[in-house]
Short mmCIF file of C-alpha atoms and ligand atoms in Angstrom, two decimals:
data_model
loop_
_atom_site.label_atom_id
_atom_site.label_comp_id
_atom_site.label_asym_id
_atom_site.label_seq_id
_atom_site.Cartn_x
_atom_site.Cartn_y
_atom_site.Cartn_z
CA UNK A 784 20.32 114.07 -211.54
CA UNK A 785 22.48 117.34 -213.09
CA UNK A 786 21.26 120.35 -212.26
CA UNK A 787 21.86 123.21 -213.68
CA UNK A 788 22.17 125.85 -210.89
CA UNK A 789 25.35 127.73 -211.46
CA UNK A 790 28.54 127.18 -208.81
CA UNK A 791 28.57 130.37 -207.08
CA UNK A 792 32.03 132.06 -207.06
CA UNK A 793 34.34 132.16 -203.47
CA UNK A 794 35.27 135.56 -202.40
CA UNK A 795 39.06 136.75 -202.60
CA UNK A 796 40.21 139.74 -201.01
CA UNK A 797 43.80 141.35 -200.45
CA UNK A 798 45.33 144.35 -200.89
CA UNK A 799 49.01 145.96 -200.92
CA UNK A 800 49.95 149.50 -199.19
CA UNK A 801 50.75 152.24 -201.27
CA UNK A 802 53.91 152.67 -198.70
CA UNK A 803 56.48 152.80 -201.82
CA UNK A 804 57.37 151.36 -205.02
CA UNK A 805 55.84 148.24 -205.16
CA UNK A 806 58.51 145.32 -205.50
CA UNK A 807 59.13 142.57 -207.37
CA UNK A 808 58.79 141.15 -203.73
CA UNK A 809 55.21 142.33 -203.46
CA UNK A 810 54.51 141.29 -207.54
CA UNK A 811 55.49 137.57 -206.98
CA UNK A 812 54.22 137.25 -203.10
CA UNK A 813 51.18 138.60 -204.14
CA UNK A 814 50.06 140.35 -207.45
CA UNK A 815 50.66 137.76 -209.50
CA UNK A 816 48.82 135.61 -207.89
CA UNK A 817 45.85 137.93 -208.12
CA UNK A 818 46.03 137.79 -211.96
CA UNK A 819 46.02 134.23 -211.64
CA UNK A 820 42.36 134.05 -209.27
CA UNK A 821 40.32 136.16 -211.23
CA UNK A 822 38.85 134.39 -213.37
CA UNK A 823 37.38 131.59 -210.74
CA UNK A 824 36.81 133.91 -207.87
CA UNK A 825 35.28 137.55 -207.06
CA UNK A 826 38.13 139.37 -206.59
CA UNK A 827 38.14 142.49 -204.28
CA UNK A 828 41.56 144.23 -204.62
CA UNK A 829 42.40 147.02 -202.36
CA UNK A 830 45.37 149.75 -202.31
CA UNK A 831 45.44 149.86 -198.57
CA UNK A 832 46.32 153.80 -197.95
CA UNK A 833 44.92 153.96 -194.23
CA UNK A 834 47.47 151.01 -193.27
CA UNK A 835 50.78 153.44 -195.16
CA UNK A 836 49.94 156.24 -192.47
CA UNK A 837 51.25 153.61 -189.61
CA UNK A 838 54.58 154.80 -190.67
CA UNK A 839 54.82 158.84 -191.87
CA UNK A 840 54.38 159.13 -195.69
CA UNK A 841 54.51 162.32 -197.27
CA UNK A 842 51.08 163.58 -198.39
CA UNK A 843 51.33 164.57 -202.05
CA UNK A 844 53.33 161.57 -202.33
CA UNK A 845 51.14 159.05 -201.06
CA UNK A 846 48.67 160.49 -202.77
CA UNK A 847 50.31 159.34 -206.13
CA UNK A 848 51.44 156.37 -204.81
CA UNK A 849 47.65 155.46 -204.60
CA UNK A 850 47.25 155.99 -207.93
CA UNK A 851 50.24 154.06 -208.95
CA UNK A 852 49.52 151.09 -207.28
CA UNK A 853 45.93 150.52 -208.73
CA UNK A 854 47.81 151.64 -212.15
CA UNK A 855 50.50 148.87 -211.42
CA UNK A 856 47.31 146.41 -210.32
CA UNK A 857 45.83 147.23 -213.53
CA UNK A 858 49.37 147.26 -215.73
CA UNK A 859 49.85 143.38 -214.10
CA UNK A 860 47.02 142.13 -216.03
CA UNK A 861 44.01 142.69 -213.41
CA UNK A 862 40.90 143.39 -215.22
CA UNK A 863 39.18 146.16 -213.36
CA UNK A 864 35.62 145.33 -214.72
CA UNK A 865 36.12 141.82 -213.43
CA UNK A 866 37.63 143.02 -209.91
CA UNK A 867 37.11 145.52 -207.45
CA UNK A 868 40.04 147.18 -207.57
CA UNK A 869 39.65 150.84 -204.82
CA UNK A 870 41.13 152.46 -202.15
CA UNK A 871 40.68 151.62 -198.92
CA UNK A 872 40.18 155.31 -196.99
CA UNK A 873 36.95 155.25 -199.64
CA UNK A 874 35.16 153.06 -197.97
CA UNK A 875 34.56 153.81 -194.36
CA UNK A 876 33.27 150.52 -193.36
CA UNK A 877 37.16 149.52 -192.74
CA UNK A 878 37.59 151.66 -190.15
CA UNK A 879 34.18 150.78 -188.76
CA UNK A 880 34.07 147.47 -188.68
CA UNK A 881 37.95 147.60 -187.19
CA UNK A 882 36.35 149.28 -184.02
CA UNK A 883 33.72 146.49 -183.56
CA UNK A 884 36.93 144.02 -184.16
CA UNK A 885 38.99 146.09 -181.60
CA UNK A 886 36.58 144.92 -179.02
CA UNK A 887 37.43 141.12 -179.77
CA UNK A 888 41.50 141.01 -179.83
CA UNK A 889 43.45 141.11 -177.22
CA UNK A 890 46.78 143.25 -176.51
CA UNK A 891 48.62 140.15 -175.68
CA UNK A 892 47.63 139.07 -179.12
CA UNK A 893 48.85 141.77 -180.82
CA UNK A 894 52.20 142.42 -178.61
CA UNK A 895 53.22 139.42 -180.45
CA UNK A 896 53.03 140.31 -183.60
CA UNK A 897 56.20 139.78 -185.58
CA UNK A 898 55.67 143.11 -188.00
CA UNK A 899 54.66 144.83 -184.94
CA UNK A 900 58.08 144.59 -183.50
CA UNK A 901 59.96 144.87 -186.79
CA UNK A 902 58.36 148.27 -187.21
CA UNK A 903 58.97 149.44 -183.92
CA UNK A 904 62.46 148.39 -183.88
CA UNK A 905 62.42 150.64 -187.66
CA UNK A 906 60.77 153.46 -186.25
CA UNK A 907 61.53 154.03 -183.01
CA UNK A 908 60.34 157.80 -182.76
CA UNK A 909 56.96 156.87 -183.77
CA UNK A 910 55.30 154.08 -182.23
CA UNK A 911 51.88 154.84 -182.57
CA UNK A 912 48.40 153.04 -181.68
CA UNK A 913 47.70 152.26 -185.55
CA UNK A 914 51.14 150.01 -186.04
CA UNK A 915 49.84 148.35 -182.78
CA UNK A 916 46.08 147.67 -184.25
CA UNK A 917 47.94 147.08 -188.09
CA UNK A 918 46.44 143.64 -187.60
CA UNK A 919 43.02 144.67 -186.45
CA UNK A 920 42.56 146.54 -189.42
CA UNK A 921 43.72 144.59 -192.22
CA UNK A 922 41.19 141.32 -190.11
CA UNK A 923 38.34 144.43 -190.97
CA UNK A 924 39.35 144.00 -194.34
CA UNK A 925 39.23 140.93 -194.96
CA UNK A 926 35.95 140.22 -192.58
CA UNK A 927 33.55 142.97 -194.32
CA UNK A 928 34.11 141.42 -197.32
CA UNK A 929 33.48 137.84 -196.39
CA UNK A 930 36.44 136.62 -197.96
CA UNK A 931 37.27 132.91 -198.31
CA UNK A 932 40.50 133.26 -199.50
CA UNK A 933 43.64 135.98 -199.05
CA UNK A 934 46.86 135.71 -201.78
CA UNK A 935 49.20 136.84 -199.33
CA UNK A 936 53.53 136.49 -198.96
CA UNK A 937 54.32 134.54 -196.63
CA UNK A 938 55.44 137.73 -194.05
CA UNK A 939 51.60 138.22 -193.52
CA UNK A 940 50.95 134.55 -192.43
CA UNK A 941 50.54 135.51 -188.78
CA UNK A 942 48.17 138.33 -189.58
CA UNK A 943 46.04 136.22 -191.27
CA UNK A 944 46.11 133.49 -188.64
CA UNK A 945 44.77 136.76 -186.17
CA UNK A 946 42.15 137.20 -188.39
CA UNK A 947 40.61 133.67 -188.46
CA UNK A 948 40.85 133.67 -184.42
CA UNK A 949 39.25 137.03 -184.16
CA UNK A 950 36.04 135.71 -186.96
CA UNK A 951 36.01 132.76 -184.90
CA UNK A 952 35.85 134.29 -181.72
CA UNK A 953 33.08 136.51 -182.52
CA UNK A 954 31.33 133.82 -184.61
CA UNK A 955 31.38 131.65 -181.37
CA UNK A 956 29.34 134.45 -179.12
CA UNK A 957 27.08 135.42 -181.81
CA UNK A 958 26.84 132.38 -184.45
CA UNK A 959 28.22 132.15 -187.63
CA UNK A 960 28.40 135.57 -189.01
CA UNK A 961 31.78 135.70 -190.69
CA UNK A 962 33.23 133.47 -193.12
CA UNK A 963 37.10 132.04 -191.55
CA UNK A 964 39.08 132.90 -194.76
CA UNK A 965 42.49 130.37 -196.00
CA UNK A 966 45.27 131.93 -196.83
CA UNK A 967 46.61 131.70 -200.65
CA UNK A 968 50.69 130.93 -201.04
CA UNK A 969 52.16 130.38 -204.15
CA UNK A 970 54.05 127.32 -204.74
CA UNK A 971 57.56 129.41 -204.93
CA UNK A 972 58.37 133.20 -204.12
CA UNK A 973 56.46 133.33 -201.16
CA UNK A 974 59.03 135.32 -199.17
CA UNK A 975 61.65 136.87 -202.08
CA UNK A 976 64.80 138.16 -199.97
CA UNK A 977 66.57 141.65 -199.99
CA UNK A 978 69.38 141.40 -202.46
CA UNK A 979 71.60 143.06 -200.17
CA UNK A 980 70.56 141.70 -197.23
CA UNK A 981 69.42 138.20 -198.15
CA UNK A 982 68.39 136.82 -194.77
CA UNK A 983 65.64 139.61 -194.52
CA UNK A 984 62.76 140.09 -196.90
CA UNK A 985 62.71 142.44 -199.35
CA UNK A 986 60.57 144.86 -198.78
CA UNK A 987 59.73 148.16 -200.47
CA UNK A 988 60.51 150.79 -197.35
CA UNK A 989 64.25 149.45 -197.55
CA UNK A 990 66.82 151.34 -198.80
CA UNK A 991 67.16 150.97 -202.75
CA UNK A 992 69.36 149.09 -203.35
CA UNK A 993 68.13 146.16 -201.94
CA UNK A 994 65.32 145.88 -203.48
CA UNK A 995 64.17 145.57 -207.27
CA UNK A 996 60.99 147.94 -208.14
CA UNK A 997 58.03 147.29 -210.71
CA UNK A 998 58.84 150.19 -212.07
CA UNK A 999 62.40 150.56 -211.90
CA UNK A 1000 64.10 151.37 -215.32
CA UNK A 1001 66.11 149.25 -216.89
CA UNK A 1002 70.03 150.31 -215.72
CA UNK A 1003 68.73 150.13 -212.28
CA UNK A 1004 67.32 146.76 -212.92
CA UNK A 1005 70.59 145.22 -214.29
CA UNK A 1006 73.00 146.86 -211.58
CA UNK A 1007 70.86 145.85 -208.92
CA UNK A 1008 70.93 142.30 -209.66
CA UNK A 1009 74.97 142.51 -210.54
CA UNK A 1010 75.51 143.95 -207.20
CA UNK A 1011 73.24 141.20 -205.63
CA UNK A 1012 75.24 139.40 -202.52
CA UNK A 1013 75.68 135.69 -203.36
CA UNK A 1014 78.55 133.80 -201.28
CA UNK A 1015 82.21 132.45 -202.19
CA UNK A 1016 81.71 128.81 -202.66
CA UNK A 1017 80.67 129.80 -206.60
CA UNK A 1018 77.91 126.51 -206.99
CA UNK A 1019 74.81 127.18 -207.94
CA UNK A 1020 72.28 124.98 -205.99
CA UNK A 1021 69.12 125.81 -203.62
CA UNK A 1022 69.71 125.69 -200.64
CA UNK A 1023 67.89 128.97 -198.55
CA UNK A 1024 69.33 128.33 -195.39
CA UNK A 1025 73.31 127.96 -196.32
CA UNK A 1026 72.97 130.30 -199.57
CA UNK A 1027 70.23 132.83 -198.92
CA UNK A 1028 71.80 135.08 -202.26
CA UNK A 1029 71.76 132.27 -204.25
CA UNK A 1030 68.42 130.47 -203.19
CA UNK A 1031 66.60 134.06 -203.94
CA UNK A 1032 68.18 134.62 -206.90
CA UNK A 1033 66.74 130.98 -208.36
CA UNK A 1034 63.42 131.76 -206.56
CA UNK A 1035 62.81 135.20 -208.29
CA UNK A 1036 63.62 132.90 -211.75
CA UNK A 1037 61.17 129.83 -210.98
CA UNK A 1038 58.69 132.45 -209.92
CA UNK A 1039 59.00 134.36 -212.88
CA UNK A 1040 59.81 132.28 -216.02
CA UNK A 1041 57.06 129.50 -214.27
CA UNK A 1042 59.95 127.26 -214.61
CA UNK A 1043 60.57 124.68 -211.56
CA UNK A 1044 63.78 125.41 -209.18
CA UNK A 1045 65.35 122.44 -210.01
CA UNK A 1046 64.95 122.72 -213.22
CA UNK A 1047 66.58 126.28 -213.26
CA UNK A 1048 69.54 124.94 -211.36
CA UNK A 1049 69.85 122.23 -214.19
CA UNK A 1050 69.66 124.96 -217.03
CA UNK A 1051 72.52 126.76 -215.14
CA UNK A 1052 74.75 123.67 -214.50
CA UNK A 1053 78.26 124.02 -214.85
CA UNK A 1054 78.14 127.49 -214.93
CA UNK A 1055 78.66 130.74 -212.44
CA UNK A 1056 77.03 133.10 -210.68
CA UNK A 1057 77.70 135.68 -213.78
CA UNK A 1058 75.20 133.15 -215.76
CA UNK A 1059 72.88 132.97 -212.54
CA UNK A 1060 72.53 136.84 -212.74
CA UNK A 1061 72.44 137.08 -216.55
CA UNK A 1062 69.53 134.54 -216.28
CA UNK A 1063 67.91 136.74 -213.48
CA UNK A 1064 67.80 139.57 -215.81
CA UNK A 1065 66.74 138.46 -218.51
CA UNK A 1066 63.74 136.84 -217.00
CA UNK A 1067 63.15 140.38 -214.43
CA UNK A 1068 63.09 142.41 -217.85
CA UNK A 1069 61.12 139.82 -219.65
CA UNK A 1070 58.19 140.47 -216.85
CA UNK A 1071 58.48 143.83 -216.07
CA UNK A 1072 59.06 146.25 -219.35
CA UNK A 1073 55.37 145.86 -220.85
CA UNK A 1074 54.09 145.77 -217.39
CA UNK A 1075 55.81 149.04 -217.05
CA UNK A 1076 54.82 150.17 -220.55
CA UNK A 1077 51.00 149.81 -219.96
CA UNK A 1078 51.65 151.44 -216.25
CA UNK A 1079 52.70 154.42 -218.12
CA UNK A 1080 49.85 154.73 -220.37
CA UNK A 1081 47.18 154.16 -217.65
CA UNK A 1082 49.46 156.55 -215.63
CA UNK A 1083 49.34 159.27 -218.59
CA UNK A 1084 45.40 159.00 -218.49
CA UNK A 1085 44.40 160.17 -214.65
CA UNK A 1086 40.75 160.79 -215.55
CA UNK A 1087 40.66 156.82 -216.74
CA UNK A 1088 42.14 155.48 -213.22
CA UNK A 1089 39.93 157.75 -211.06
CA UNK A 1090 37.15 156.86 -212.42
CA UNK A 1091 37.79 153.22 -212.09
CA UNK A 1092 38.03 153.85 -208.93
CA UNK A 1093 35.25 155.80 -207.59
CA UNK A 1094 33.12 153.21 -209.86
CA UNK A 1095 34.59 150.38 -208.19
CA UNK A 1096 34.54 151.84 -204.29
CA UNK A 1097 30.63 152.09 -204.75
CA UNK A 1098 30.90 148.58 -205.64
CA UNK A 1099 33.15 147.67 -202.66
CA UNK A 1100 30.68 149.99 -200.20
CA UNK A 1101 27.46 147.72 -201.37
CA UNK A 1102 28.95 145.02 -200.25
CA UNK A 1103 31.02 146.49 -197.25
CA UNK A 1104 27.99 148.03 -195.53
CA UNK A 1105 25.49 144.77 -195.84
CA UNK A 1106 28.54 142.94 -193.61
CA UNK A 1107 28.35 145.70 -191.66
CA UNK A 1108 24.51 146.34 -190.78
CA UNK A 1109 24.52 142.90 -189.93
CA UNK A 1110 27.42 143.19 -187.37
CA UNK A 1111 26.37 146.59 -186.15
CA UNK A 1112 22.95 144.36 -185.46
CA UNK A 1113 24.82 141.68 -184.04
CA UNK A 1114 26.77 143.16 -181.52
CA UNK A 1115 23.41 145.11 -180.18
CA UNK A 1116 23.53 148.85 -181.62
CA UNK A 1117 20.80 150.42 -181.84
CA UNK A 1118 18.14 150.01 -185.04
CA UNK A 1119 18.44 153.38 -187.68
CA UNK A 1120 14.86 154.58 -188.81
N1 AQP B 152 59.49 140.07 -200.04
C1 AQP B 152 58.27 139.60 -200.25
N2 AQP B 152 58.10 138.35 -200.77
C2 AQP B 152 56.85 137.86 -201.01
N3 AQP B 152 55.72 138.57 -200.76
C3 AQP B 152 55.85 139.81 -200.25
N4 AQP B 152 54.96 140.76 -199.90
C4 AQP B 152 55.61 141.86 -199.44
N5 AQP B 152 56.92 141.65 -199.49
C5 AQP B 152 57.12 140.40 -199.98
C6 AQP B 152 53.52 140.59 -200.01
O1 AQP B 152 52.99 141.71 -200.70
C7 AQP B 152 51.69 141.99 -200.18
C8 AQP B 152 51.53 143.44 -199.89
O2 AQP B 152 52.39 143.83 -198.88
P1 AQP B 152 52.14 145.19 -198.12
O3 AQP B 152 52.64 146.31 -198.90
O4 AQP B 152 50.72 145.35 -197.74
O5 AQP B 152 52.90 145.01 -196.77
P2 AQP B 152 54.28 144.38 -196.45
O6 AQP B 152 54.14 142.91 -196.36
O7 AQP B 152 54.74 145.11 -195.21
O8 AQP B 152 55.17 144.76 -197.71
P3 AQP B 152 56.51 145.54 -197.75
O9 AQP B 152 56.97 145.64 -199.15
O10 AQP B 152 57.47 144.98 -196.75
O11 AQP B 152 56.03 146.99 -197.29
P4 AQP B 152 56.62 147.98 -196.22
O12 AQP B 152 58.07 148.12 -196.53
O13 AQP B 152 55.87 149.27 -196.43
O14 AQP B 152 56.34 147.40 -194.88
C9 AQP B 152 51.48 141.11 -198.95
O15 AQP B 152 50.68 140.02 -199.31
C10 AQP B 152 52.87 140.65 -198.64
O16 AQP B 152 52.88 139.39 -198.01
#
C-alpha cells in the first residue's frame, strides 16, 4: 500500500574558511557541489572563521573575508532561504561541543594528520594548539548538526574519516547519539592542482600566482592560465601522474564545462597546449564573470548579507544546541533548572 508520508530530507553540512580568496580549487572541490545538493537535502553551509585563526589573519581583513565568502556562497547560486548559510564564531555550540569531542580523540590520532604537518612545515613560528585540534573542530561541526553527508575536496578526506571514528567511538560508550556522516566527492576536480606547482594542490594561502581566484579579474585570469606549467612533450592526454600541468588543466575544463575528460581531450586533438589554455579560459571566464557580477552586487548591499546571516545563525543555533543538550546529558553534566 502507498503511503503518503513525505521522505524526510538527509542533512548536509560543510563549510570553507574565510582564510583568503576563495579558489577555483575550493569552487569545484566543493561549492559547486553545494549548489548541486540543495534542492534534495537540508543544507547547512558554514564560513568557518574560528578554523582561519589557526594560521594569523589580519583582523579587519578577515572580517571582510567573512562577508565575502557567504557573498561568494550566495553569488554561486546557493539560495540562502533554502540553506543555512552563517558564520561559524556565531554559534557557540562549535566550540562547545569540540571540548566534549576533545575528550574522545587521541594525540596519536591527530599527530598524523596530513594538514597538520603541512601547516606546521608552512608556519613554523606558530604552531599552536588550534592547528593541532583543526580536526577536532571541524568533527564538532559536522556532529552538532547531525550531518549525513559532507561535499568535501578530496584534501579533507582524512578529516572526515577522524570524524566518523570519533561519532563512532562515542556512539559505542553511550549508544547511538550521532549520525556517522559519508563524505560527498565529485566525479572530477576533487583535488585541482597549483598551476605553478602542479604536484601540490592549489590552495588559496599560496602565493598568487599559483592559484586562480573567484574573484580574480579578468587579465589576471588569462595570464595566470598562460603562465600555467605544462611539460615539453606538447600531447595533450590525461595522465595526472606523468603530466600533472596538463591533467589539471583538462580537470578544471571537465569540471567546469560538465563535459567528460575524454571527451575534452578529443575536442582538443591534434592541437597544442596554446588551444588547451585558450579552452581553459574560455570555460574559467564562462563560470566565473556573472558569479563575480552578482558577488559585487550582494557585496555593494552589506545590510542585505548581514542580515542573512544573523537570520540564518538563529536557525543554525536551534538546531546546534538540541545536539548539544543531548550530549551535554549524555556525557553526565549536570541538569540546568
Ligand atoms: N585544490 C582543491 N581542489 C579541490 N577541493 C579543494 N578544496 C580546497 N582546495 C581544493 C576544498 O574546499 C573546501 C574548503 O576548504 P577550506 O578553505 O576549508 O580548507 P582547505 O582545504 O585548507 O583549503 P585551502 O584553499 O587549501 O585553504 P588554506 O590555504 O587556507 O589552507 C574543502 O572541502 C576542501 O576540500
Amino acid at each position: 500500500m502507498e503511503t503518503n508520508t513525505p521522505e524526510v530530507k538527509k542533512t548536509i553540512f560543510s563549510g570553507i574558511q574565510p582564510s583568503g580568496s576563495l579558489t577555483i580549487g575550493n569552487y569545484i572541490g566543493a561549492l559547486r557541489n553545494f549548489t548541486l545538493l540543495q534542492d534534495d537535502y537540508n543544507c547547512i553551509y558554514c564560513v568557518v572563521d574560528m578554523h582561519a585563526i589557526t594560521v594569523r589573519q589580519d583582523p579587519a581583513q578577515l572580517r571582510r573575508r567573512c562577508l565575502e565568502v557567504a557573498a561568494t556562497y550566495i553569488a554561486c547560486g546557493l539560495d540562502p532561504k533554502k540553506n543555512i548559510i552563517y558564520c561559524q564564531s556565531h554559534v557557540s555550540g562549535h566550540a562547545e561541543l569540540a571540548w566534549i569531542l576533545n575528550c574522545f580523540t587521541y594525540m596519536g590520532e591527530l599527530s598524523r594528520m596530513t594538514q597538520y604537518k603541512d601547516k606546521c612545515a608552512r608556519h613554523a613560528d606558530n604552531i599552536n594548539a588550534g592547528l593541532f585540534d583543526y580536526p577536532v573542530l571541524m568533527a564538532a561541526d559536522i556532529l552538532l548538526y547531525q550531518a549525513d553527508l559532507v561535499p568535501i575536496g578530496a584534501d579533507q578526506k582524512q578529516h572526515l574519516e577522524l570524524t566518523r571514528n570519533i561519532a563512532q567511538r562515542f556512539n559505542s560508550i553511550y549508544g547511538d547519539v550521532f549520525t556517522v556522516p559519508e563524505g560527498y566527492f565529485g566525479k572530477v576536480g576533487s583535488r585541482i592542482m597549483s598551476l605553478q606547482e602542479p604536484t601540490r594542490k592549489m590552495s588559496k594561502s599560496d602565493p598568487d600566482e599559483c592559484y586562480i581566484a573567484i574573484l580574480d579579474p579578468e587579465d589576471a585570469i588569462r595570464r595566470k592560465i598562460k603562465r600555467a606549467v605544462t611539460d615539453s612533450d606538447g600531447e595533450i592526454r590525461y595522465d595526472p601522474e606523468n603530466k600533472p600541468g596538463v591533467s589539471n588543466l583538462l580537470s578544471i575544463i571537465a569540471a567546469m564545462s560538465g563535459q567528460e575528460i575524454d571527451s575534452v581531450v578529443s575536442d582538443l586533438q591534434g592541437q597544442g597546449y596554446g588551444a588547451l589554455k585558450n579552452r581553459c579560459t574560455e570555460v574559467v571566464l564562462d563560470t566565473l564573470l556573472p558569479i563575480q557580477a552578482e558577488h559585487a552586487r550582494l557585496m555593494a548591499d552589506k545590510g542585505y548579507l548581514q542580515s542573512i546571516l544573523d537570520e540564518n545563525a538563529q536557525r543554525a543555533n536551534h538546531l546546534a544546541q538540541k545536539t548539544l543538550r543531548k550530549i551535554q546529558k549524555k556525557v553526565g553534566f549536570a541538569a540546568r533548572g
